[in-house]
PDB file of C-alpha atoms and ligand atoms in Angstrom:
ATOM      1  CA  MET A   1     112.712 116.244  91.205  1.00 95.00           C
ATOM      2  CA  ASN A   2     113.992 114.985  94.555  1.00 98.00           C
ATOM      3  CA  VAL A   3     111.899 112.645  96.702  1.00 98.00           C
ATOM      4  CA  LEU A   4     112.636 113.757 100.257  1.00 98.00           C
ATOM      5  CA  THR A   5     109.392 113.643 102.239  1.00 98.00           C
ATOM      6  CA  ALA A   6     105.867 112.280 101.965  1.00 98.00           C
ATOM      7  CA  GLU A   7     104.715 115.866 102.492  1.00 98.00           C
ATOM      8  CA  GLN A   8     105.728 116.815  98.940  1.00 98.00           C
ATOM      9  CA  PHE A   9     103.111 114.656  97.211  1.00 98.00           C
ATOM     10  CA  ASP A  10      99.613 115.881  96.525  1.00 97.00           C
ATOM     11  CA  THR A  11      96.725 113.529  95.885  1.00 98.00           C
ATOM     12  CA  ASP A  12      96.666 114.150  92.107  1.00 98.00           C
ATOM     13  CA  GLU A  13     100.322 113.306  91.843  1.00 98.00           C
ATOM     14  CA  MET A  14      99.808 110.169  93.905  1.00 98.00           C
ATOM     15  CA  GLN A  15      96.998 109.092  91.612  1.00 98.00           C
ATOM     16  CA  GLU A  16      99.290 109.539  88.603  1.00 98.00           C
ATOM     17  CA  ILE A  17     102.000 107.467  90.297  1.00 98.00           C
ATOM     18  CA  PHE A  18      99.464 104.748  91.124  1.00 98.00           C
ATOM     19  CA  ASP A  19      98.120 104.688  87.538  1.00 98.00           C
ATOM     20  CA  SER A  20     101.643 104.309  86.245  1.00 98.00           C
ATOM     21  CA  THR A  21     102.342 101.617  88.875  1.00 98.00           C
ATOM     22  CA  LEU A  22      99.351  99.624  87.615  1.00 98.00           C
ATOM     23  CA  GLN A  23     100.599  99.949  84.082  1.00 98.00           C
ATOM     24  CA  PHE A  24     104.054  98.626  84.977  1.00 98.00           C
ATOM     25  CA  MET A  25     102.448  95.755  86.892  1.00 98.00           C
ATOM     26  CA  GLY A  26     100.244  94.956  83.917  1.00 98.00           C
ATOM     27  CA  ASN A  27     103.230  94.936  81.559  1.00 97.00           C
ATOM     28  CA  GLU A  28     104.705  91.985  83.480  1.00 97.00           C
ATOM     29  CA  SER A  29     102.177  89.570  81.996  1.00 97.00           C
ATOM     30  CA  SER A  30     103.333  90.161  78.417  1.00 97.00           C
ATOM     31  CA  SER A  31     106.864  89.301  77.340  1.00 97.00           C
ATOM     32  CA  ALA A  32     106.627  91.875  74.538  1.00 98.00           C
ATOM     33  CA  LEU A  33     105.702  94.632  77.003  1.00 98.00           C
ATOM     34  CA  ARG A  34     108.414  93.514  79.426  1.00 97.00           C
ATOM     35  CA  ARG A  35     110.969  93.859  76.639  1.00 97.00           C
ATOM     36  CA  GLU A  36     109.572  97.237  75.648  1.00 97.00           C
ATOM     37  CA  THR A  37     109.761  98.427  79.271  1.00 97.00           C
ATOM     38  CA  ALA A  38     113.366  97.243  79.452  1.00 98.00           C
ATOM     39  CA  GLN A  39     114.195  99.635  76.598  1.00 97.00           C
ATOM     40  CA  ARG A  40     112.820 102.665  78.375  1.00 97.00           C
ATOM     41  CA  PHE A  41     115.904 104.062  80.061  1.00 98.00           C
ATOM     42  CA  VAL A  42     118.770 102.243  78.390  1.00 98.00           C
ATOM     43  CA  GLY A  43     121.954 104.244  78.902  1.00 98.00           C
ATOM     44  CA  ARG A  44     120.768 105.806  82.167  1.00 98.00           C
ATOM     45  CA  GLN A  45     122.083 104.829  85.588  1.00 98.00           C
ATOM     46  CA  LEU A  46     120.769 104.594  89.124  1.00 98.00           C
ATOM     47  CA  CYS A  47     123.235 104.805  92.001  1.00 98.00           C
ATOM     48  CA  SER A  48     122.101 103.225  95.246  1.00 97.00           C
ATOM     49  CA  LEU A  49     123.894 104.323  98.346  1.00 96.00           C
ATOM     50  CA  PHE A  50     122.861 102.475 101.508  1.00 96.00           C
ATOM     51  CA  TYR A  51     124.472 103.334 104.841  1.00 95.00           C
ATOM     52  CA  GLU A  52     121.983 101.144 106.720  1.00 94.00           C
ATOM     53  CA  PRO A  53     120.755  97.581 106.205  1.00 89.00           C
ATOM     54  CA  SER A  54     118.032  96.983 103.647  1.00 90.00           C
ATOM     55  CA  THR A  55     116.523  94.071 101.781  1.00 90.00           C
ATOM     56  CA  ARG A  56     113.297  95.269 100.174  1.00 94.00           C
ATOM     57  CA  THR A  57     114.040  98.915  99.505  1.00 95.00           C
ATOM     58  CA  ARG A  58     117.416  98.377  97.861  1.00 96.00           C
ATOM     59  CA  LEU A  59     116.451  95.283  95.875  1.00 96.00           C
ATOM     60  CA  SER A  60     113.188  96.788  94.693  1.00 98.00           C
ATOM     61  CA  PHE A  61     114.840 100.052  93.609  1.00 98.00           C
ATOM     62  CA  GLU A  62     117.619  98.192  91.833  1.00 98.00           C
ATOM     63  CA  GLY A  63     115.119  95.717  90.382  1.00 98.00           C
ATOM     64  CA  ALA A  64     112.914  98.585  89.224  1.00 98.00           C
ATOM     65  CA  ALA A  65     115.897 100.242  87.528  1.00 98.00           C
ATOM     66  CA  ALA A  66     116.912  96.962  85.881  1.00 98.00           C
ATOM     67  CA  LYS A  67     113.384  96.391  84.586  1.00 98.00           C
ATOM     68  CA  LEU A  68     113.486  99.879  83.063  1.00 98.00           C
ATOM     69  CA  GLY A  69     116.735  99.032  81.280  1.00 98.00           C
ATOM     70  CA  MET A  70     118.980 101.156  83.495  1.00 98.00           C
ATOM     71  CA  GLY A  71     122.428 100.355  84.732  1.00 98.00           C
ATOM     72  CA  VAL A  72     122.758 100.062  88.506  1.00 98.00           C
ATOM     73  CA  VAL A  73     125.786 101.107  90.532  1.00 96.00           C
ATOM     74  CA  SER A  74     125.444 100.126  94.146  1.00 93.00           C
ATOM     75  CA  THR A  75     127.103 100.200  97.522  1.00 88.00           C
ATOM     76  CA  GLU A  76     125.049  98.072  99.843  1.00 77.00           C
ATOM     77  CA  ASN A  77     127.052  98.653 102.982  1.00 82.00           C
ATOM     78  CA  ALA A  78     128.322 102.178 102.582  1.00 81.00           C
ATOM     79  CA  ALA A  79     128.758 102.732 106.317  1.00 82.00           C
ATOM     80  CA  THR A  80     131.476 100.064 106.413  1.00 80.00           C
ATOM     81  CA  PHE A  81     132.856  99.910 102.897  1.00 73.00           C
ATOM     82  CA  SER A  82     132.672 103.450 101.571  1.00 79.00           C
ATOM     83  CA  SER A  83     134.927 106.361 102.512  1.00 80.00           C
ATOM     84  CA  ALA A  84     132.470 107.177 105.300  1.00 80.00           C
ATOM     85  CA  ALA A  85     134.415 104.580 107.288  1.00 77.00           C
ATOM     86  CA  LYS A  86     137.495 106.826 106.827  1.00 82.00           C
ATOM     87  CA  GLY A  87     135.609 109.880 108.019  1.00 85.00           C
ATOM     88  CA  GLU A  88     134.311 111.401 104.793  1.00 88.00           C
ATOM     89  CA  THR A  89     131.126 113.429 105.240  1.00 93.00           C
ATOM     90  CA  LEU A  90     127.987 112.451 103.353  1.00 95.00           C
ATOM     91  CA  GLU A  91     128.046 115.848 101.639  1.00 95.00           C
ATOM     92  CA  ASP A  92     131.570 115.230 100.286  1.00 95.00           C
ATOM     93  CA  SER A  93     130.649 111.736  99.098  1.00 94.00           C
ATOM     94  CA  ILE A  94     127.580 113.095  97.311  1.00 96.00           C
ATOM     95  CA  GLN A  95     129.589 115.845  95.600  1.00 96.00           C
ATOM     96  CA  VAL A  96     132.021 113.239  94.279  1.00 95.00           C
ATOM     97  CA  ILE A  97     129.225 110.945  93.114  1.00 95.00           C
ATOM     98  CA  ASP A  98     127.655 113.992  91.465  1.00 96.00           C
ATOM     99  CA  GLU A  99     130.723 114.183  89.215  1.00 96.00           C
ATOM    100  CA  TYR A 100     130.033 110.670  87.916  1.00 97.00           C
ATOM    101  CA  ASN A 101     126.827 111.883  86.269  1.00 97.00           C
ATOM    102  CA  PHE A 102     124.419 109.180  87.300  1.00 98.00           C
ATOM    103  CA  ASP A 103     120.768 109.955  86.626  1.00 98.00           C
ATOM    104  CA  VAL A 104     119.354 109.380  90.096  1.00 98.00           C
ATOM    105  CA  ILE A 105     120.737 108.561  93.553  1.00 98.00           C
ATOM    106  CA  VAL A 106     118.802 106.447  96.067  1.00 98.00           C
ATOM    107  CA  LEU A 107     120.070 107.174  99.571  1.00 98.00           C
ATOM    108  CA  ARG A 108     119.485 105.465 102.915  1.00 97.00           C
ATOM    109  CA  HIS A 109     121.331 106.981 105.842  1.00 97.00           C
ATOM    110  CA  PRO A 110     120.987 106.819 109.648  1.00 95.00           C
ATOM    111  CA  ARG A 111     120.909 110.605 110.109  1.00 96.00           C
ATOM    112  CA  THR A 112     117.523 112.319 110.135  1.00 97.00           C
ATOM    113  CA  GLY A 113     117.525 115.017 107.471  1.00 98.00           C
ATOM    114  CA  SER A 114     120.415 113.412 105.538  1.00 97.00           C
ATOM    115  CA  ALA A 115     118.474 113.156 102.269  1.00 98.00           C
ATOM    116  CA  ALA A 116     117.745 116.893 102.313  1.00 98.00           C
ATOM    117  CA  HIS A 117     121.405 117.625 103.073  1.00 98.00           C
ATOM    118  CA  ALA A 118     122.460 115.408 100.174  1.00 98.00           C
ATOM    119  CA  ALA A 119     119.969 117.085  97.850  1.00 98.00           C
ATOM    120  CA  ALA A 120     121.378 120.493  98.784  1.00 98.00           C
ATOM    121  CA  VAL A 121     124.759 119.586  97.272  1.00 98.00           C
ATOM    122  CA  SER A 122     123.630 117.279  94.458  1.00 98.00           C
ATOM    123  CA  SER A 123     122.682 118.207  90.931  1.00 97.00           C
ATOM    124  CA  VAL A 124     121.324 114.679  90.488  1.00 97.00           C
ATOM    125  CA  PRO A 125     117.867 113.859  91.935  1.00 98.00           C
ATOM    126  CA  ILE A 126     118.030 112.262  95.386  1.00 98.00           C
ATOM    127  CA  ILE A 127     115.451 109.708  96.519  1.00 98.00           C
ATOM    128  CA  ASN A 128     115.187 109.361 100.280  1.00 98.00           C
ATOM    129  CA  ALA A 129     115.126 105.623 101.012  1.00 98.00           C
ATOM    130  CA  GLY A 130     115.004 106.273 104.762  1.00 98.00           C
ATOM    131  CA  ASP A 131     116.770 108.969 106.783  1.00 98.00           C
ATOM    132  CA  GLY A 132     117.170 107.868 110.385  1.00 97.00           C
ATOM    133  CA  LYS A 133     113.926 108.267 112.276  1.00 96.00           C
ATOM    134  CA  GLY A 134     112.808 110.947 109.854  1.00 98.00           C
ATOM    135  CA  GLU A 135     110.957 109.687 106.822  1.00 98.00           C
ATOM    136  CA  HIS A 136     110.612 106.905 104.293  1.00 98.00           C
ATOM    137  CA  PRO A 137     108.467 108.530 101.601  1.00 98.00           C
ATOM    138  CA  THR A 138     108.685 105.797  98.955  1.00 98.00           C
ATOM    139  CA  GLN A 139     107.543 103.227 101.529  1.00 98.00           C
ATOM    140  CA  ALA A 140     104.571 105.470 102.302  1.00 98.00           C
ATOM    141  CA  LEU A 141     103.698 105.613  98.606  1.00 98.00           C
ATOM    142  CA  LEU A 142     103.725 101.840  98.329  1.00 98.00           C
ATOM    143  CA  ASP A 143     101.755 101.593 101.573  1.00 99.00           C
ATOM    144  CA  ALA A 144      99.132 103.982 100.213  1.00 99.00           C
ATOM    145  CA  PHE A 145      99.066 102.071  96.928  1.00 99.00           C
ATOM    146  CA  THR A 146      98.425  98.868  98.909  1.00 99.00           C
ATOM    147  CA  ILE A 147      95.546 100.427 100.845  1.00 99.00           C
ATOM    148  CA  ASP A 148      94.035 101.776  97.646  1.00 98.00           C
ATOM    149  CA  ASN A 149      94.460  98.399  95.973  1.00 98.00           C
ATOM    150  CA  TYR A 150      92.407  96.596  98.642  1.00 98.00           C
ATOM    151  CA  HIS A 151      89.935  99.262  99.770  1.00 98.00           C
ATOM    152  CA  LYS A 152      89.634 101.233  96.506  1.00 98.00           C
ATOM    153  CA  ARG A 153      89.960 104.477  98.416  1.00 98.00           C
ATOM    154  CA  LEU A 154      92.368 106.447 100.577  1.00 98.00           C
ATOM    155  CA  ASP A 155      89.785 108.520 102.419  1.00 98.00           C
ATOM    156  CA  ASN A 156      87.245 107.747 105.115  1.00 98.00           C
ATOM    157  CA  LEU A 157      89.335 104.928 106.605  1.00 98.00           C
ATOM    158  CA  ASN A 158      89.998 103.806 110.152  1.00 98.00           C
ATOM    159  CA  VAL A 159      93.715 103.160 110.161  1.00 99.00           C
ATOM    160  CA  VAL A 160      95.358 101.624 113.222  1.00 98.00           C
ATOM    161  CA  ILE A 161      99.107 102.218 113.276  1.00 98.00           C
ATOM    162  CA  GLY A 162     101.003 100.331 115.965  1.00 97.00           C
ATOM    163  CA  GLY A 163     104.470  99.570 117.276  1.00 95.00           C
ATOM    164  CA  ASP A 164     107.481 101.823 117.777  1.00 94.00           C
ATOM    165  CA  LEU A 165     106.012 105.029 116.372  1.00 96.00           C
ATOM    166  CA  LYS A 166     108.610 107.292 117.961  1.00 95.00           C
ATOM    167  CA  HIS A 167     111.473 105.849 115.916  1.00 95.00           C
ATOM    168  CA  GLY A 168     109.665 104.250 112.977  1.00 97.00           C
ATOM    169  CA  ARG A 169     110.012 106.430 109.893  1.00 98.00           C
ATOM    170  CA  THR A 170     107.505 104.441 107.834  1.00 98.00           C
ATOM    171  CA  ALA A 171     104.640 105.168 110.251  1.00 98.00           C
ATOM    172  CA  ARG A 172     105.549 108.861 110.205  1.00 98.00           C
ATOM    173  CA  SER A 173     105.532 109.067 106.413  1.00 98.00           C
ATOM    174  CA  LEU A 174     102.323 107.055 106.076  1.00 98.00           C
ATOM    175  CA  ALA A 175     100.486 109.276 108.580  1.00 98.00           C
ATOM    176  CA  THR A 176     101.706 112.289 106.584  1.00 98.00           C
ATOM    177  CA  LEU A 177     100.236 110.891 103.359  1.00 98.00           C
ATOM    178  CA  LEU A 178      96.944 109.798 104.905  1.00 98.00           C
ATOM    179  CA  ALA A 179      96.393 113.298 106.281  1.00 98.00           C
ATOM    180  CA  LYS A 180      96.077 114.519 102.700  1.00 98.00           C
ATOM    181  CA  TYR A 181      92.818 112.606 102.229  1.00 98.00           C
ATOM    182  CA  PRO A 182      89.555 113.598 103.940  1.00 98.00           C
ATOM    183  CA  ASP A 183      87.831 111.823 106.802  1.00 98.00           C
ATOM    184  CA  ASN A 184      90.581 109.411 107.796  1.00 98.00           C
ATOM    185  CA  ASN A 185      90.729 108.423 111.431  1.00 98.00           C
ATOM    186  CA  LEU A 186      94.157 107.363 112.705  1.00 98.00           C
ATOM    187  CA  THR A 187      94.614 105.389 115.921  1.00 98.00           C
ATOM    188  CA  PHE A 188      98.177 105.128 117.189  1.00 98.00           C
ATOM    189  CA  VAL A 189      98.756 102.088 119.388  1.00 96.00           C
ATOM    190  CA  SER A 190     101.934 102.018 121.430  1.00 95.00           C
ATOM    191  CA  VAL A 191     103.368 102.217 124.900  1.00 92.00           C
ATOM    192  CA  PRO A 192     103.490 105.897 125.945  1.00 92.00           C
ATOM    193  CA  GLU A 193     107.319 106.065 125.621  1.00 91.00           C
ATOM    194  CA  LEU A 194     107.186 105.048 121.965  1.00 93.00           C
ATOM    195  CA  GLN A 195     104.194 107.070 120.771  1.00 95.00           C
ATOM    196  CA  MET A 196     104.129 109.244 117.654  1.00 97.00           C
ATOM    197  CA  GLU A 197     106.181 112.445 117.875  1.00 98.00           C
ATOM    198  CA  SER A 198     104.432 115.801 118.148  1.00 98.00           C
ATOM    199  CA  ASP A 199     105.566 117.104 114.735  1.00 98.00           C
ATOM    200  CA  ILE A 200     103.388 114.477 113.033  1.00 98.00           C
ATOM    201  CA  LEU A 201     100.495 115.018 115.463  1.00 98.00           C
ATOM    202  CA  ASP A 202     100.669 118.744 114.699  1.00 98.00           C
ATOM    203  CA  LYS A 203     100.529 117.989 110.992  1.00 97.00           C
ATOM    204  CA  LEU A 204      97.414 115.878 111.513  1.00 98.00           C
ATOM    205  CA  LYS A 205      95.819 118.692 113.475  1.00 98.00           C
ATOM    206  CA  GLU A 206      96.645 121.153 110.696  1.00 97.00           C
ATOM    207  CA  HIS A 207      94.872 118.919 108.164  1.00 97.00           C
ATOM    208  CA  GLY A 208      91.952 118.290 110.525  1.00 97.00           C
ATOM    209  CA  THR A 209      92.681 114.542 110.482  1.00 98.00           C
ATOM    210  CA  LYS A 210      91.081 112.793 113.453  1.00 98.00           C
ATOM    211  CA  HIS A 211      93.573 110.831 115.522  1.00 98.00           C
ATOM    212  CA  GLU A 212      93.971 109.317 118.950  1.00 98.00           C
ATOM    213  CA  GLU A 213      96.698 107.609 120.933  1.00 97.00           C
ATOM    214  CA  THR A 214      95.985 104.474 122.905  1.00 96.00           C
ATOM    215  CA  THR A 215      97.576 101.495 124.607  1.00 94.00           C
ATOM    216  CA  GLU A 216      94.432  99.384 124.110  1.00 94.00           C
ATOM    217  CA  VAL A 217      95.200  97.345 121.052  1.00 95.00           C
ATOM    218  CA  TYR A 218      92.008  95.238 120.943  1.00 96.00           C
ATOM    219  CA  ASP A 219      89.703  98.247 121.199  1.00 96.00           C
ATOM    220  CA  ALA A 220      91.515  99.787 118.260  1.00 97.00           C
ATOM    221  CA  LEU A 221      91.473  96.632 116.134  1.00 98.00           C
ATOM    222  CA  ARG A 222      87.702  96.206 116.442  1.00 98.00           C
ATOM    223  CA  HIS A 223      87.020  99.203 114.194  1.00 96.00           C
ATOM    224  CA  ALA A 224      89.982  98.962 111.833  1.00 98.00           C
ATOM    225  CA  ASP A 225      89.864  99.052 108.053  1.00 98.00           C
ATOM    226  CA  VAL A 226      93.663  98.971 107.937  1.00 99.00           C
ATOM    227  CA  VAL A 227      96.119  97.718 110.554  1.00 98.00           C
ATOM    228  CA  TYR A 228      99.691  98.912 110.007  1.00 98.00           C
ATOM    229  CA  TRP A 229     102.110  97.173 112.344  1.00 98.00           C
ATOM    230  CA  THR A 230     105.786  97.978 112.882  1.00 97.00           C
ATOM    231  CA  ARG A 231     108.751  96.566 114.784  1.00 94.00           C
ATOM    232  CA  LEU A 232     110.643  97.988 117.718  1.00 91.00           C
ATOM    233  CA  GLN A 233     113.468 100.030 116.136  1.00 92.00           C
ATOM    234  CA  THR A 234     116.138  98.635 118.448  1.00 88.00           C
ATOM    235  CA  GLU A 235     118.965 100.314 116.525  1.00 90.00           C
ATOM    236  CA  ARG A 236     117.475 103.758 117.226  1.00 90.00           C
ATOM    237  CA  LEU A 237     116.513 103.524 120.900  1.00 86.00           C
ATOM    238  CA  GLU A 238     118.123 106.396 122.806  1.00 80.00           C
ATOM    239  CA  ASN A 239     116.954 104.923 126.055  1.00 78.00           C
ATOM    240  CA  PRO A 240     117.970 101.281 126.550  1.00 70.00           C
ATOM    241  CA  ASP A 241     115.167 100.970 129.135  1.00 71.00           C
ATOM    242  CA  HIS A 242     112.762 101.048 126.219  1.00 71.00           C
ATOM    243  CA  ALA A 243     114.319  97.891 124.804  1.00 66.00           C
ATOM    244  CA  GLY A 244     111.845  95.961 126.935  1.00 66.00           C
ATOM    245  CA  ALA A 245     108.929  98.022 125.652  1.00 68.00           C
ATOM    246  CA  ASN A 246     107.826  95.347 123.262  1.00 67.00           C
ATOM    247  CA  SER A 247     105.690  96.436 120.410  1.00 66.00           C
ATOM    248  CA  TYR A 248     102.346  94.685 120.613  1.00 87.00           C
ATOM    249  CA  THR A 249     101.976  91.294 119.011  1.00 93.00           C
ATOM    250  CA  LEU A 250      99.331  90.500 116.432  1.00 97.00           C
ATOM    251  CA  ASP A 251      98.345  86.857 116.784  1.00 96.00           C
ATOM    252  CA  GLN A 252      95.300  84.607 116.368  1.00 97.00           C
ATOM    253  CA  ALA A 253      93.528  86.249 119.312  1.00 96.00           C
ATOM    254  CA  ALA A 254      93.957  89.660 117.679  1.00 96.00           C
ATOM    255  CA  LEU A 255      92.588  88.299 114.406  1.00 97.00           C
ATOM    256  CA  GLU A 256      89.399  87.319 116.161  1.00 98.00           C
ATOM    257  CA  VAL A 257      88.471  90.907 116.977  1.00 98.00           C
ATOM    258  CA  LEU A 258      89.535  92.300 113.603  1.00 98.00           C
ATOM    259  CA  PRO A 259      86.754  92.968 111.059  1.00 98.00           C
ATOM    260  CA  GLU A 260      86.554  90.634 108.068  1.00 98.00           C
ATOM    261  CA  HIS A 261      87.188  93.422 105.578  1.00 98.00           C
ATOM    262  CA  ALA A 262      90.321  94.770 107.331  1.00 98.00           C
ATOM    263  CA  ILE A 263      93.819  94.369 105.922  1.00 98.00           C
ATOM    264  CA  ILE A 264      96.990  93.808 107.944  1.00 98.00           C
ATOM    265  CA  MET A 265     100.082  95.595 106.692  1.00 98.00           C
ATOM    266  CA  HIS A 266     103.699  95.806 107.839  1.00 98.00           C
ATOM    267  CA  PRO A 267     106.644  97.521 106.132  1.00 98.00           C
ATOM    268  CA  LEU A 268     108.810  94.525 107.143  1.00 98.00           C
ATOM    269  CA  PRO A 269     111.085  93.242 108.497  1.00 96.00           C
ATOM    270  CA  ARG A 270     108.912  91.812 111.266  1.00 95.00           C
ATOM    271  CA  VAL A 271     110.655  90.594 114.344  1.00 91.00           C
ATOM    272  CA  GLY A 272     107.962  88.622 116.111  1.00 90.00           C
ATOM    273  CA  GLU A 273     105.345  91.384 116.376  1.00 94.00           C
ATOM    274  CA  ILE A 274     103.127  89.472 113.936  1.00 97.00           C
ATOM    275  CA  THR A 275     103.135  85.736 114.593  1.00 97.00           C
ATOM    276  CA  THR A 276     103.761  83.622 111.494  1.00 98.00           C
ATOM    277  CA  ASP A 277     100.383  81.862 111.755  1.00 97.00           C
ATOM    278  CA  VAL A 278      98.776  85.203 110.866  1.00 98.00           C
ATOM    279  CA  ASP A 279     100.439  84.957 107.432  1.00 98.00           C
ATOM    280  CA  HIS A 280      97.800  82.468 106.275  1.00 97.00           C
ATOM    281  CA  ASP A 281      94.904  84.771 107.102  1.00 98.00           C
ATOM    282  CA  PRO A 282      93.463  86.382 103.940  1.00 98.00           C
ATOM    283  CA  ARG A 283      93.636  89.767 105.687  1.00 98.00           C
ATOM    284  CA  ALA A 284      97.429  89.569 105.929  1.00 98.00           C
ATOM    285  CA  VAL A 285      98.734  91.446 102.890  1.00 98.00           C
ATOM    286  CA  TYR A 286     102.269  92.404 103.967  1.00 98.00           C
ATOM    287  CA  PHE A 287     104.083  90.237 101.442  1.00 98.00           C
ATOM    288  CA  LYS A 288     101.891  91.535  98.615  1.00 98.00           C
ATOM    289  CA  GLN A 289     102.538  95.050  99.962  1.00 98.00           C
ATOM    290  CA  ALA A 290     106.301  94.493  99.663  1.00 98.00           C
ATOM    291  CA  GLY A 291     105.789  93.209  96.113  1.00 98.00           C
ATOM    292  CA  PHE A 292     103.924  96.357  95.082  1.00 98.00           C
ATOM    293  CA  GLY A 293     107.007  98.323  96.145  1.00 98.00           C
ATOM    294  CA  LEU A 294     108.941  97.360  93.055  1.00 98.00           C
ATOM    295  CA  TYR A 295     106.259  98.707  90.719  1.00 98.00           C
ATOM    296  CA  VAL A 296     105.664 101.877  92.709  1.00 98.00           C
ATOM    297  CA  ARG A 297     109.414 102.489  92.496  1.00 98.00           C
ATOM    298  CA  MET A 298     109.386 101.880  88.733  1.00 98.00           C
ATOM    299  CA  ALA A 299     106.657 104.519  88.493  1.00 98.00           C
ATOM    300  CA  LEU A 300     108.687 106.946  90.597  1.00 98.00           C
ATOM    301  CA  ILE A 301     111.894 106.481  88.621  1.00 98.00           C
ATOM    302  CA  ASP A 302     109.882 106.859  85.427  1.00 98.00           C
ATOM    303  CA  ARG A 303     108.465 110.134  86.712  1.00 98.00           C
ATOM    304  CA  ILE A 304     111.831 111.514  87.790  1.00 97.00           C
ATOM    305  CA  LEU A 305     113.685 110.524  84.627  1.00 97.00           C
ATOM    306  CA  GLY A 306     110.762 111.561  82.451  1.00 90.00           C
ATOM    307  CA  GLU A 307     111.326 115.106  83.703  1.00 78.00           C
ATOM    308  CA  GLN A 308     114.990 115.212  82.735  1.00 75.00           C
TER     309      GLN A 308
HETATM  310  C1  NCD B   1     111.575  99.913 107.111  1.00 64.44           C
HETATM  311  C2  NCD B   1     112.666 100.957 107.290  1.00 64.44           C
HETATM  312  O1  NCD B   1     113.784 100.762 106.818  1.00 64.44           O
HETATM  313  O2  NCD B   1     112.338 101.978 107.866  1.00 64.44           O
HETATM  314  N1  NCD B   1     111.920  98.872 106.252  1.00 64.44           N
HETATM  315  C3  NCD B   1     111.586  98.978 104.923  1.00 64.44           C
HETATM  316  O3  NCD B   1     112.126  99.784 104.211  1.00 64.44           O
HETATM  317  N2  NCD B   1     110.594  98.208 104.471  1.00 64.44           N
HETATM  318  C4  NCD B   1     110.979  99.417 108.374  1.00 64.44           C
HETATM  319  C5  NCD B   1     111.897  98.908 109.443  1.00 64.44           C
HETATM  320  O4  NCD B   1     113.097  98.772 109.255  1.00 64.44           O
HETATM  321  O5  NCD B   1     111.358  98.604 110.508  1.00 64.44           O
END
């Protein structure tokens, strides 16, 4: 099983992944269960291949593999230090790595569609850890897990997604997942130049998911169950004029209009679009969200390797 897009998951499968995530989280509180978990995939290996910067995704995948007893082989700066710097294509690199018989490859690459291209030449499962401005399906799974953890549902939610939606792959993948559940209402907050691309809007229409685009952040926040904020993707801006198109900032004033029961999420890294004083608000769950990522990724690896 490859993990290439959020589109591939159905709600039953997501529930199974979340159940398994909870189990792995629960195992942490018992040293006996931790040891048992660390026996699960002894002798198997995860290869992590990152052509773009990463803190959370790489460390949580490698940490997840380590907690499952796997060996980890990693290139954290493949764009500079792998043969890509000499001109080797991703497809050639993947075919070579294929010969090393790892059990799963986690790939982050700046080109949209790269994970699917890698999967086409790989006999080893590929996990898309972010392909340009395409998708970040494992982030969307951990985002959905976070929402479910706090609201106990993934349907009938007002979800406000803000920031650089044109280039932000996490917002695209999350919207794709949320469209699979009934009665969600998505509000995209951004400047018009950085709004959500039409392929995702079409998908929402297909599923009958209500959605609107706005520049009015406070109006949107007033009715939110979930606020999902993202940074300006400066490394992906085709038009340097947009560099000044700041994503909106969530600060104390924004908190005042936000309902008590809402949660504030962010895939991180944040670069000023949530002020640090918001961190102390009980609605701010972005660090917890990042923490859940490790266990969601354990559940995913477990699912993929369980099939082999
Ligand atoms: C995101 C990414 O790489 O797309 N980071 C992450 O994996 N948590 C978000 C971002 O870089 O803005």
